[in-house]
Structure formats: structure tokens, C-alpha cells
The first five atom37 places (N, CA, C, CB, O) and aatype in JSON, in Angstrom:
{
  "aatype": [12, 16, 1, 3, 6, 1, 1, 0, 12, 17, 5, 15, 1, 9, 6, 0, 13, 2, 0, 15, 7, 6, 15, 15, 19, 16, 0, 17, 4, 0, 0, 2, 3, 9, 15, 9, 14, 15, 12, 18, 16, 17, 10, 11, 11, 3, 17, 5, 11, 16, 3, 16, 0, 14, 16, 0, 14, 6, 17, 10, 16, 13, 3, 16, 10, 2, 15, 2, 19, 0, 9, 15, 16, 5, 10, 16, 10, 0, 9, 7, 19, 19, 15, 9, 5, 9, 6, 6, 7, 13, 2, 14, 0, 10, 10, 7, 6, 19, 10, 5, 19, 10, 5, 12, 8, 19, 11],
  "atom_mask": [
    [1, 1, 1, 1, 1],
    [1, 1, 1, 1, 1],
    [1, 1, 1, 1, 1],
    [1, 1, 1, 1, 1],
    [1, 1, 1, 1, 1],
    [1, 1, 1, 1, 1],
    [1, 1, 1, 1, 1],
    [1, 1, 1, 1, 1],
    [1, 1, 1, 1, 1],
    [1, 1, 1, 1, 1],
    [1, 1, 1, 1, 1],
    [1, 1, 1, 1, 1],
    [1, 1, 1, 1, 1],
    [1, 1, 1, 1, 1],
    [1, 1, 1, 1, 1],
    [1, 1, 1, 1, 1],
    [1, 1, 1, 1, 1],
    [1, 1, 1, 1, 1],
    [1, 1, 1, 1, 1],
    [1, 1, 1, 1, 1],
    [1, 1, 1, 0, 1],
    [1, 1, 1, 1, 1],
    [1, 1, 1, 1, 1],
    [1, 1, 1, 1, 1],
    [1, 1, 1, 1, 1],
    [1, 1, 1, 1, 1],
    [1, 1, 1, 1, 1],
    [1, 1, 1, 1, 1],
    [1, 1, 1, 1, 1],
    [1, 1, 1, 1, 1],
    [1, 1, 1, 1, 1],
    [1, 1, 1, 1, 1],
    [1, 1, 1, 1, 1],
    [1, 1, 1, 1, 1],
    [1, 1, 1, 1, 1],
    [1, 1, 1, 1, 1],
    [1, 1, 1, 1, 1],
    [1, 1, 1, 1, 1],
    [1, 1, 1, 1, 1],
    [1, 1, 1, 1, 1],
    [1, 1, 1, 1, 1],
    [1, 1, 1, 1, 1],
    [1, 1, 1, 1, 1],
    [1, 1, 1, 1, 1],
    [1, 1, 1, 1, 1],
    [1, 1, 1, 1, 1],
    [1, 1, 1, 1, 1],
    [1, 1, 1, 1, 1],
    [1, 1, 1, 1, 1],
    [1, 1, 1, 1, 1],
    [1, 1, 1, 1, 1],
    [1, 1, 1, 1, 1],
    [1, 1, 1, 1, 1],
    [1, 1, 1, 1, 1],
    [1, 1, 1, 1, 1],
    [1, 1, 1, 1, 1],
    [1, 1, 1, 1, 1],
    [1, 1, 1, 1, 1],
    [1, 1, 1, 1, 1],
    [1, 1, 1, 1, 1],
    [1, 1, 1, 1, 1],
    [1, 1, 1, 1, 1],
    [1, 1, 1, 1, 1],
    [1, 1, 1, 1, 1],
    [1, 1, 1, 1, 1],
    [1, 1, 1, 1, 1],
    [1, 1, 1, 1, 1],
    [1, 1, 1, 1, 1],
    [1, 1, 1, 1, 1],
    [1, 1, 1, 1, 1],
    [1, 1, 1, 1, 1],
    [1, 1, 1, 1, 1],
    [1, 1, 1, 1, 1],
    [1, 1, 1, 1, 1],
    [1, 1, 1, 1, 1],
    [1, 1, 1, 1, 1],
    [1, 1, 1, 1, 1],
    [1, 1, 1, 1, 1],
    [1, 1, 1, 1, 1],
    [1, 1, 1, 0, 1],
    [1, 1, 1, 1, 1],
    [1, 1, 1, 1, 1],
    [1, 1, 1, 1, 1],
    [1, 1, 1, 1, 1],
    [1, 1, 1, 1, 1],
    [1, 1, 1, 1, 1],
    [1, 1, 1, 1, 1],
    [1, 1, 1, 1, 1],
    [1, 1, 1, 0, 1],
    [1, 1, 1, 1, 1],
    [1, 1, 1, 1, 1],
    [1, 1, 1, 1, 1],
    [1, 1, 1, 1, 1],
    [1, 1, 1, 1, 1],
    [1, 1, 1, 1, 1],
    [1, 1, 1, 0, 1],
    [1, 1, 1, 1, 1],
    [1, 1, 1, 1, 1],
    [1, 1, 1, 1, 1],
    [1, 1, 1, 1, 1],
    [1, 1, 1, 1, 1],
    [1, 1, 1, 1, 1],
    [1, 1, 1, 1, 1],
    [1, 1, 1, 1, 1],
    [1, 1, 1, 1, 1],
    [1, 1, 1, 1, 1],
    [1, 1, 1, 1, 1]
  ],
  "atom_positions": [
    [[84.3, 129.11, 97.03], [85.99, 128.91, 97.51], [86.73, 129.6, 96.49], [86.61, 127.23, 97.57], [86.57, 129.47, 95.28]],
    [[87.59, 130.35, 97.1], [88.56, 131.14, 96.44], [89.63, 130.23, 95.85], [89.15, 132.16, 97.4], [89.7, 129.11, 96.37]],
    [[90.38, 130.47, 94.97], [91.54, 130.03, 94.38], [92.5, 129.68, 95.46], [92.09, 131.03, 93.44], [92.89, 128.54, 95.74]],
    [[92.84, 130.79, 96.05], [93.82, 130.41, 97.34], [93.3, 129.36, 98.36], [94.1, 131.73, 98.23], [93.94, 128.37, 98.69]],
    [[92.14, 129.66, 98.8], [91.45, 128.81, 99.69], [91.61, 127.18, 99.34], [89.96, 129.27, 99.64], [91.94, 126.3, 100.13]],
    [[91.3, 127.05, 98.02], [91.29, 125.81, 97.23], [92.79, 125.11, 97.44], [90.94, 126.19, 95.58], [92.99, 123.95, 97.82]],
    [[93.78, 126.09, 97.09], [95.12, 125.56, 97.12], [95.64, 125.38, 98.36], [95.99, 126.33, 96.44], [96.51, 124.52, 98.47]],
    [[95.24, 126.08, 99.5], [95.65, 125.88, 100.85], [94.73, 124.24, 101.32], [95.15, 127.47, 101.84], [95.23, 123.27, 101.89]],
    [[93.61, 124.38, 100.96], [92.76, 122.95, 101.34], [93.84, 121.62, 100.78], [90.95, 122.9, 100.31], [94.28, 120.73, 101.5]],
    [[94.07, 121.78, 99.47], [94.6, 120.79, 98.79], [96.11, 120.56, 99.32], [94.48, 121.11, 97.33], [96.58, 119.42, 99.32]],
    [[96.78, 121.56, 99.71], [98.15, 121.67, 100.57], [98.13, 121.04, 101.8], [98.55, 123.07, 100.89], [99.12, 120.41, 102.19]],
    [[97.04, 121.14, 102.49], [96.79, 120.54, 103.8], [96.5, 119.01, 103.62], [95.57, 121.27, 104.5], [97.06, 118.19, 104.35]],
    [[95.67, 118.67, 102.69], [95.43, 117.26, 102.36], [96.49, 116.46, 101.82], [94.42, 117.17, 101.48], [96.53, 115.27, 102.15]],
    [[97.54, 117.03, 100.87], [98.87, 116.43, 100.65], [99.7, 116.38, 101.83], [99.61, 117.13, 99.62], [100.27, 115.31, 102.02]],
    [[99.9, 117.38, 102.73], [100.44, 117.1, 103.97], [100.01, 116.14, 104.96], [100.45, 118.09, 104.51], [100.78, 115.46, 105.65]],
    [[98.61, 116.12, 105.01], [98.24, 114.93, 105.7], [98.48, 113.45, 105.05], [96.84, 115.1, 105.95], [98.7, 112.47, 105.77]],
    [[98.43, 113.39, 103.76], [98.56, 112.14, 103.25], [100.34, 111.65, 103.51], [98.01, 112.24, 101.56], [100.75, 110.52, 103.76]],
    [[101.05, 112.79, 103.37], [102.53, 112.53, 103.57], [102.85, 112.09, 104.87], [103.35, 113.71, 103.32], [103.68, 111.2, 105.09]],
    [[102.05, 112.84, 105.96], [102.24, 112.33, 107.37], [101.56, 111.23, 107.78], [101.92, 113.25, 108.27], [101.71, 110.8, 108.92]],
    [[100.75, 110.66, 106.89], [99.87, 109.5, 107.26], [100.95, 108.12, 107.32], [98.54, 109.33, 106.02], [100.72, 107.15, 108.06]],
    [[102.04, 108.2, 106.49], [102.86, 106.92, 106.33], [102.07, 105.9, 105.27], [0.0, 0.0, 0.0], [102.6, 104.86, 104.89]],
    [[100.79, 106.31, 104.84], [100.28, 105.33, 103.78], [101.03, 105.47, 102.61], [98.83, 105.5, 103.43], [101.49, 106.55, 102.23]],
    [[101.18, 104.26, 101.96], [102.01, 104.27, 100.82], [101.14, 104.32, 99.4], [102.92, 102.99, 100.91], [101.64, 104.62, 98.32]],
    [[99.68, 103.96, 99.62], [98.83, 103.98, 98.59], [97.85, 105.38, 98.49], [98.03, 102.71, 98.75], [97.15, 105.8, 99.41]],
    [[97.97, 105.86, 97.44], [97.2, 107.31, 97.44], [95.68, 106.8, 97.28], [97.71, 108.5, 96.02], [94.75, 107.46, 97.73]],
    [[95.51, 105.73, 96.69], [94.14, 105.11, 96.55], [93.5, 104.87, 97.8], [94.18, 103.84, 95.83], [92.37, 105.28, 98.07]],
    [[94.2, 104.2, 98.56], [93.76, 103.74, 100.0], [93.39, 104.88, 100.81], [94.88, 102.96, 100.77], [92.32, 104.98, 101.41]],
    [[94.52, 105.89, 100.79], [94.44, 106.96, 101.64], [93.2, 108.04, 101.37], [95.77, 107.61, 101.54], [92.66, 108.76, 102.21]],
    [[92.92, 107.94, 99.95], [91.68, 108.79, 99.41], [90.39, 108.35, 99.61], [91.72, 108.96, 98.02], [89.42, 109.11, 99.72]],
    [[90.34, 106.85, 99.69], [89.13, 106.19, 100.08], [88.97, 106.36, 101.48], [89.11, 104.77, 99.73], [87.81, 106.53, 101.85]],
    [[89.85, 106.34, 102.35], [89.65, 106.28, 103.83], [89.21, 107.73, 104.18], [91.04, 105.8, 104.66], [88.44, 107.91, 105.12]],
    [[89.73, 108.83, 103.39], [89.38, 110.15, 103.83], [88.24, 110.67, 102.91], [90.65, 111.1, 103.81], [87.81, 111.81, 103.08]],
    [[87.81, 109.94, 102.03], [86.4, 110.41, 101.22], [87.02, 111.57, 100.21], [85.0, 111.16, 102.42], [86.37, 112.61, 100.1]],
    [[88.12, 111.43, 99.56], [88.75, 112.26, 98.63], [88.81, 111.71, 97.3], [90.03, 112.57, 99.06], [89.19, 110.56, 97.12]],
    [[88.45, 112.5, 96.32], [88.6, 112.11, 94.86], [89.9, 111.69, 94.49], [88.25, 113.19, 93.98], [90.78, 112.54, 94.66]],
    [[90.31, 110.39, 93.92], [91.63, 110.01, 93.73], [92.15, 110.66, 92.46], [91.74, 108.52, 93.68], [93.36, 110.89, 92.48]],
    [[91.44, 111.03, 91.31], [92.06, 111.68, 90.27], [92.44, 113.27, 90.77], [91.07, 111.6, 88.98], [93.46, 113.79, 90.33]],
    [[91.62, 113.94, 91.64], [91.88, 115.24, 92.03], [93.05, 115.04, 93.01], [90.62, 115.97, 92.63], [93.82, 116.0, 93.03]],
    [[93.3, 114.22, 93.65], [94.4, 114.08, 94.51], [95.58, 113.8, 93.77], [94.17, 113.09, 95.49], [96.59, 114.41, 94.1]],
    [[95.64, 112.97, 92.81], [96.86, 112.82, 91.79], [97.13, 114.11, 91.29], [96.6, 111.84, 90.55], [98.25, 114.61, 91.38]],
    [[96.01, 114.76, 90.67], [96.31, 116.18, 89.92], [97.01, 117.04, 91.02], [94.82, 117.02, 89.35], [97.99, 117.66, 90.59]],
    [[96.74, 117.19, 92.25], [97.22, 118.2, 93.09], [98.5, 117.6, 93.58], [96.21, 118.61, 94.23], [99.33, 118.45, 93.89]],
    [[98.83, 116.51, 93.72], [100.21, 115.84, 93.88], [100.98, 116.35, 92.77], [100.2, 114.22, 93.87], [102.03, 116.95, 93.0]],
    [[100.65, 116.22, 91.8], [101.55, 116.4, 90.39], [101.91, 117.99, 90.56], [100.54, 116.03, 88.71], [103.08, 118.32, 90.71]],
    [[100.78, 119.04, 90.52], [101.11, 120.31, 90.93], [102.1, 120.57, 92.02], [100.01, 120.88, 91.25], [103.03, 121.35, 91.8]],
    [[101.99, 119.91, 93.33], [102.83, 119.88, 94.3], [104.25, 119.51, 93.94], [102.31, 119.09, 95.21], [105.21, 120.2, 94.3]],
    [[104.35, 118.5, 93.31], [105.84, 118.07, 92.98], [106.28, 118.8, 91.87], [106.02, 116.55, 92.66], [107.5, 118.76, 91.75]],
    [[105.67, 119.48, 90.97], [106.11, 120.19, 89.82], [106.7, 121.66, 90.41], [104.81, 120.35, 88.72], [107.66, 122.21, 89.87]],
    [[106.08, 122.18, 91.48], [106.47, 123.33, 91.97], [107.93, 123.24, 92.79], [105.33, 123.8, 92.79], [108.48, 124.26, 93.19]],
    [[108.44, 122.03, 92.96], [109.75, 121.9, 93.85], [110.82, 122.08, 92.97], [109.93, 120.49, 94.62], [110.6, 122.12, 91.76]],
    [[111.95, 122.2, 93.41], [113.2, 122.42, 92.55], [113.8, 121.28, 92.26], [114.19, 123.25, 93.14], [114.83, 121.28, 91.59]],
    [[113.2, 120.06, 92.76], [113.84, 118.82, 92.63], [113.3, 117.91, 91.67], [113.86, 118.2, 93.79], [113.24, 116.7, 91.9]],
    [[112.9, 118.44, 90.57], [112.34, 117.55, 89.3], [113.51, 116.72, 88.97], [111.84, 118.46, 87.88], [114.67, 117.08, 89.11]],
    [[113.11, 115.55, 88.51], [113.99, 114.6, 88.18], [114.67, 114.85, 86.66], [113.25, 113.28, 88.31], [113.97, 115.29, 85.75]],
    [[115.88, 114.57, 86.5], [116.48, 114.8, 85.27], [115.95, 113.71, 84.26], [118.02, 114.78, 85.44], [115.18, 112.84, 84.67]],
    [[116.32, 113.73, 83.0], [115.73, 112.95, 82.05], [116.48, 111.61, 82.07], [115.74, 113.64, 80.68], [117.7, 111.58, 81.93]],
    [[115.68, 110.42, 82.28], [116.44, 109.18, 82.44], [117.52, 108.93, 81.36], [115.48, 108.03, 82.45], [117.43, 109.28, 80.18]],
    [[118.66, 108.19, 82.02], [119.79, 107.92, 80.77], [119.47, 106.31, 80.47], [121.72, 108.22, 81.32], [119.44, 105.42, 81.33]],
    [[119.28, 106.17, 79.23], [119.01, 104.78, 78.89], [120.48, 103.97, 78.56], [117.95, 104.77, 77.55], [121.42, 104.6, 78.06]],
    [[120.56, 102.84, 78.82], [121.85, 101.98, 78.44], [121.58, 101.11, 77.41], [122.4, 101.14, 79.57], [120.49, 100.55, 77.45]],
    [[122.36, 100.84, 76.46], [122.21, 99.7, 75.47], [122.9, 98.51, 75.97], [122.75, 100.05, 74.07], [124.03, 98.63, 76.44]],
    [[122.28, 97.32, 75.91], [122.58, 96.06, 76.37], [122.3, 95.13, 75.21], [121.8, 95.72, 77.62], [121.15, 94.99, 74.79]],
    [[123.42, 94.43, 74.64], [123.24, 93.47, 73.61], [123.14, 92.14, 74.19], [124.31, 93.52, 72.62], [124.18, 91.59, 74.56]],
    [[122.1, 91.6, 74.3], [121.99, 90.15, 74.74], [122.39, 89.03, 73.86], [120.68, 89.89, 75.05], [122.53, 87.87, 74.28]],
    [[122.59, 89.4, 72.58], [122.86, 88.5, 71.68], [124.39, 88.09, 71.93], [122.52, 89.04, 70.3], [124.79, 86.94, 71.76]],
    [[125.18, 89.1, 72.32], [126.78, 88.89, 72.18], [127.12, 88.85, 73.68], [127.7, 90.21, 71.28], [128.29, 89.09, 73.96]],
    [[126.26, 88.58, 74.69], [126.57, 88.36, 76.0], [126.56, 86.97, 76.53], [125.77, 89.08, 76.7], [125.87, 86.15, 75.92]],
    [[127.15, 86.62, 77.45], [127.08, 85.31, 78.27], [126.21, 85.39, 79.48], [128.48, 84.88, 78.76], [126.32, 84.57, 80.39]],
    [[125.29, 86.42, 79.52], [124.5, 86.69, 80.72], [123.23, 85.75, 80.41], [124.12, 88.38, 80.95], [122.71, 85.62, 79.3]],
    [[122.84, 85.15, 81.56], [121.62, 84.31, 81.75], [120.4, 85.18, 81.64], [121.63, 83.57, 83.13], [120.3, 86.24, 82.26]],
    [[119.56, 84.75, 80.92], [118.07, 85.47, 80.78], [117.37, 85.18, 81.89], [117.16, 85.02, 79.56], [117.35, 83.99, 82.2]],
    [[116.68, 86.1, 82.69], [115.9, 86.05, 83.94], [114.57, 86.46, 83.52], [116.46, 86.95, 85.11], [114.33, 87.12, 82.51]],
    [[113.63, 85.97, 84.47], [112.12, 86.56, 84.3], [112.19, 87.71, 85.45], [110.72, 85.27, 84.62], [111.11, 88.2, 85.77]],
    [[113.2, 88.1, 85.99], [113.05, 89.06, 87.08], [113.68, 90.33, 86.67], [113.66, 88.55, 88.38], [114.69, 90.25, 85.97]],
    [[113.17, 91.63, 87.05], [113.68, 92.81, 86.54], [114.09, 93.54, 88.01], [112.52, 93.64, 85.54], [113.41, 93.26, 88.99]],
    [[115.06, 94.33, 88.1], [115.32, 95.18, 89.39], [115.22, 96.65, 88.83], [116.9, 94.85, 90.14], [116.04, 96.93, 87.96]],
    [[114.41, 97.55, 89.19], [114.01, 98.76, 89.04], [114.78, 99.67, 90.2], [112.48, 98.75, 89.1], [114.54, 99.46, 91.39]],
    [[115.62, 100.6, 89.81], [116.29, 101.39, 90.86], [115.99, 102.82, 90.67], [117.8, 101.18, 90.87], [116.25, 103.32, 89.57]],
    [[115.46, 103.56, 91.64], [115.0, 104.94, 91.55], [115.72, 105.52, 92.8], [113.31, 105.12, 91.56], [115.34, 105.22, 93.93]],
    [[116.61, 106.22, 92.6], [117.41, 106.91, 93.75], [117.83, 105.93, 94.75], [0.0, 0.0, 0.0], [118.59, 105.06, 94.33]],
    [[117.54, 105.87, 95.85], [118.16, 104.82, 96.86], [117.19, 103.43, 96.97], [118.3, 105.59, 98.48], [117.49, 102.4, 97.55]],
    [[116.04, 103.69, 96.3], [115.04, 102.64, 96.34], [115.06, 101.64, 95.21], [113.75, 103.23, 96.38], [114.99, 102.03, 94.05]],
    [[115.14, 100.36, 95.52], [115.15, 99.38, 94.25], [113.98, 98.29, 94.52], [116.76, 98.55, 94.07], [113.67, 97.83, 95.62]],
    [[113.45, 98.01, 93.41], [112.11, 97.19, 93.54], [112.38, 96.13, 92.59], [110.67, 98.01, 93.17], [112.72, 96.44, 91.45]],
    [[112.26, 94.77, 92.98], [112.16, 93.65, 92.25], [110.92, 93.24, 91.52], [112.49, 92.76, 93.01], [109.99, 92.79, 92.2]],
    [[110.79, 93.33, 90.32], [109.64, 93.02, 89.36], [109.61, 91.64, 88.93], [109.7, 93.86, 88.13], [110.44, 91.34, 88.08]],
    [[108.85, 90.78, 89.31], [108.76, 89.43, 88.98], [107.83, 89.15, 87.81], [108.36, 88.7, 90.15], [107.01, 90.02, 87.51]],
    [[107.88, 87.97, 87.08], [107.02, 87.82, 86.2], [105.59, 87.81, 86.56], [107.35, 86.83, 85.62], [105.27, 87.46, 87.69]],
    [[104.72, 88.15, 85.72], [103.02, 88.13, 86.32], [102.86, 89.29, 87.38], [0.0, 0.0, 0.0], [101.94, 89.23, 88.19]],
    [[103.77, 90.38, 87.38], [103.44, 91.72, 88.17], [102.14, 92.36, 87.88], [104.49, 92.79, 87.9], [101.54, 92.23, 86.81]],
    [[101.73, 93.09, 88.95], [100.48, 93.83, 88.83], [100.76, 95.23, 88.3], [99.76, 93.9, 90.19], [101.04, 96.1, 89.13]],
    [[100.71, 95.58, 86.93], [100.89, 96.69, 86.43], [100.31, 97.89, 87.17], [100.47, 96.59, 85.25], [101.04, 98.85, 87.36]],
    [[99.14, 97.9, 87.57], [98.47, 98.84, 88.34], [99.28, 99.24, 89.54], [97.16, 98.32, 88.72], [99.68, 100.38, 89.76]],
    [[99.46, 98.22, 90.27], [100.06, 98.4, 91.56], [101.68, 99.17, 91.29], [100.14, 96.77, 92.33], [102.1, 100.09, 91.99]],
    [[102.3, 98.66, 90.34], [103.59, 99.16, 89.86], [103.48, 100.67, 89.59], [104.05, 98.4, 88.56], [104.37, 101.43, 90.0]],
    [[102.43, 101.13, 88.93], [102.07, 102.51, 88.55], [101.95, 103.38, 89.74], [0.0, 0.0, 0.0], [102.52, 104.48, 89.77]],
    [[101.23, 102.94, 90.71], [100.97, 103.57, 91.92], [102.31, 103.7, 92.8], [99.87, 102.78, 92.64], [102.58, 104.72, 93.43]],
    [[103.03, 102.67, 92.79], [104.2, 102.66, 93.7], [105.28, 103.7, 92.78], [104.82, 100.89, 94.0], [106.14, 104.31, 93.41]],
    [[105.2, 103.82, 91.63], [106.29, 104.74, 90.85], [105.63, 106.1, 91.03], [106.55, 104.34, 89.08], [106.41, 107.05, 91.15]],
    [[104.41, 106.34, 91.08], [103.88, 107.75, 91.49], [104.33, 108.28, 92.83], [102.35, 107.75, 91.52], [104.71, 109.44, 92.98]],
    [[104.28, 107.36, 93.84], [104.58, 107.63, 95.24], [106.19, 108.03, 95.05], [104.24, 106.2, 96.32], [106.6, 109.13, 95.42]],
    [[106.99, 107.15, 94.5], [108.25, 107.33, 94.38], [108.8, 108.59, 93.99], [108.63, 106.5, 93.65], [109.69, 109.22, 94.57]],
    [[108.03, 108.99, 92.68], [108.5, 110.29, 92.12], [108.27, 111.38, 93.21], [107.72, 110.65, 90.75], [109.05, 112.33, 93.29]],
    [[107.23, 111.27, 93.99], [107.25, 112.47, 94.93], [108.18, 112.4, 96.19], [105.84, 112.68, 95.42], [108.4, 113.44, 96.8]],
    [[108.69, 111.32, 96.57], [109.32, 111.12, 97.94], [110.88, 110.69, 97.64], [108.46, 109.87, 98.86], [111.69, 110.96, 98.52]],
    [[111.23, 110.19, 96.72], [112.55, 109.9, 96.36], [113.46, 110.9, 95.59], [112.47, 108.8, 95.66], [113.09, 111.38, 94.52]],
    [[114.5, 111.15, 96.1], [115.28, 112.28, 95.72], [116.62, 111.59, 95.25], [115.47, 113.37, 96.95], [117.56, 112.28, 94.83]]
  ]
}
């Protein structure tokens, strides 16, 4: 298989994944008998070739010692128009998958 044929095959797979509505790369790959690491590699290549690469994150300083804010075991993560509530005891692997999907789809 030539380089161009391989690129076209993976582009087709990425389009099929995006059109499937499946939010889990792992589940989609298992259902379609496709290597998960290879799919992530090609998704990253596809994402990097777009002109919509995210800007560097802006970090805020928050001094909890000098504030009257109650401490919570819940965190809300906002990426673009999507927000995710993260509770104590969350599944880090699942969060990682969700963040990878959001990187590709949220602008």
C-alpha cells in the first residue's frame, strides 16, 4: 500500500468514526476491528493539519487561604462550549478519552 493510499484509508476511517456519533474511540475501534493506538495516531495527525489548533491554556491563580469560598470535592472543566463536572473518585482513563474527543471536535 502506498503512502497516499494509506493516508486515504485512514482519512476514510476518521470520517466514518466522526459520522458514527460514537463518542468512544476505543469502542468504535473494537466494533470496526481497528487498532486503537493507530487510530489515535491518525486522529492526532488529522487534528494537527487543521488550522484550528487550540491556543495555549491560560492559568488563573486562586488563593484559597485568603478566600471565603467553601472547598468542594467537585470540579467543573470547561472546554469551549462544553463543560464537564468531575466528581471525587472519577475514572481518569475515561476522562482522558473524553478530553481527546473534545480536542478534535470542540472549537
